Amino acid sequence: MRTLLVGIDSGTQSTKVLVLDANRAKVIAASAEAYDLIPDLPPGAKEQHPHTWRDATQKAVRKALALAAARPGEVKAMGVSGQQHGFVPLDKNGQVIRPAKLWCDTSTAAECDEIMAKVGGLKATIGTIGNAVLPGFTASKILWLKKREPRNYARLASVLLPHDYLNFWLTGENVMEYGDASGTALLDVKTRKWSDKVLRAIDAGLRLKLPPLIPSDQPAGRLKPAIANALGLTTDVLVSAGGGDNMMGAIGTGNTRQGVITASFGTSGTIYACSEKPVIDPAGEIAAFCDSTNRWLPLLCTMNVTVATEMVRHDFGMDVKTFDATVARAKPGADGLILLPYLEGERTPNVPDGTGVFYGVTAKTFTAEHFARAAMEGVTLGMNYGLRRLAELGVKPKQIRATGGGAKSKVWRQIMADIFNAEVVTLKVSEGAAYGAALQALWCWRLQRGEKISIPAITDEFVQLNRAGTAHPNAKNLALYRELQSLQDELSRSLRGLFPKHRRFVSG
């Protein structure tokens, strides 16, 4: 009988599921279910119905298990990776009160300022919890609900994150692990405890609405009978603690030791590393998160990556292959056409009122090739802004493991290597978050069986590099991209005062 693990990655655009055969160290089946955001919300607001994730998970798991021809007794455990920071409010009966405000929702900037002011300002907030309170994080979303929808807030009994909600649906257990919890801006990352100062800045009674915290190597529970029956499984299936998509992506890319850096090119862009101690940025630009292996994960996040390249690709009516070929035809630097890729706000740098800006439009650059190249370069330069800040804090890349949709593009990998000035490699299993969820589930299951096994030992065995996808920096392009980076940085700074005025204009 096979030993099968199920990895679930519930994201902003889709839910992906992998089935891992542990005995063969091989992914034997995969499936996905796509969905959208709630349409026609005000500028900056990004929401989804949690039942969307639940329904997609059920469909995708059943499909993947069918493709794997899995017998119920073969599936030993499953793990859930979820989009970070989303606020899922439950009432006393465990029912969702309203749609979840997501990580990419930038409508709570005023609440962020209010919380930090009550704590004592930016510097005091970072000193208290290790992080600033940014619009992407969960804390300000809770205060937003209290201020803007008091009737809904009065019903609030439990605060969950997206992956916690799926664990709750699967097991009936209401818990939160340290990694994802650190992205709420409610947790002191140094002590791994809720911060009373931040909680009081929102609501004196908020602690009672937060679930118990558990280490990342402990299970959330086992499948409820009704869910086991719906998935065609048994109630013996263990559900691991799971974690945020970046924490699971770290495991899935073998980023479980110091010295490895992962760059995820998905809807958003993240770059992160494994650390044995907290890495706290006094400026608050780098997130000082805990990871999902009971250590720490210094992380930068930009909100607009493939969302920007896909916008350009769709507008020019290209498929993915044509888009890549179009990018390759344009010269590095796109003849000075620069995308400031903030679209509906940005997190690193913290520009919640930002929009996208194409700068350098001329008769020469007004072509599909230039716009395609500028989009790909612009989002990568945006990520490099944070990578340079990580280096200033002592986290310096020697090799970058690229994952997500953008990592599948050969021309994009070369742009990454040139802008980051580092070797860029890819993984044989490209869906890092879903794979990480499966590997964490394997770790949890083996520990529960009494084995003494570390997560680095598991990733050493299961995570393999795809050497054919390696890109090395092109010496001719390094100086060009340094100059382009300087231009993008200065463009961003020069528009900071204008973005709020523009947001007020478009908001009426």
Tab-separated table of C-alpha atoms in Angstrom, residues 2 4 17 19 28-32 59-70:
chain	number	residue	atom	x	y	z
A	2	ARG	CA	1.262	3.468	-0.905
A	4	LEU	CA	0.133	9.318	0.072
A	17	VAL	CA	-3.800	20.232	-5.064
A	19	VAL	CA	-0.767	14.126	-4.302
A	28	ILE	CA	1.690	11.472	-8.878
A	29	ALA	CA	-1.340	13.725	-9.438
A	30	ALA	CA	-2.295	17.386	-9.535
A	31	SER	CA	-5.471	19.397	-10.080
A	32	ALA	CA	-6.722	22.961	-9.805
A	59	LYS	CA	-13.479	19.642	-6.010
A	60	ALA	CA	-9.714	19.798	-6.493
A	61	VAL	CA	-8.954	17.187	-3.812
A	62	ARG	CA	-11.480	14.728	-5.211
A	63	LYS	CA	-10.131	15.265	-8.724
A	64	ALA	CA	-6.497	14.791	-7.675
A	65	LEU	CA	-7.280	11.663	-5.674
A	66	ALA	CA	-9.145	10.206	-8.652
A	67	LEU	CA	-6.165	10.930	-10.931
A	68	ALA	CA	-3.901	9.201	-8.407
A	69	ALA	CA	-6.306	6.239	-8.175
A	70	ALA	CA	-5.946	6.663	-4.425
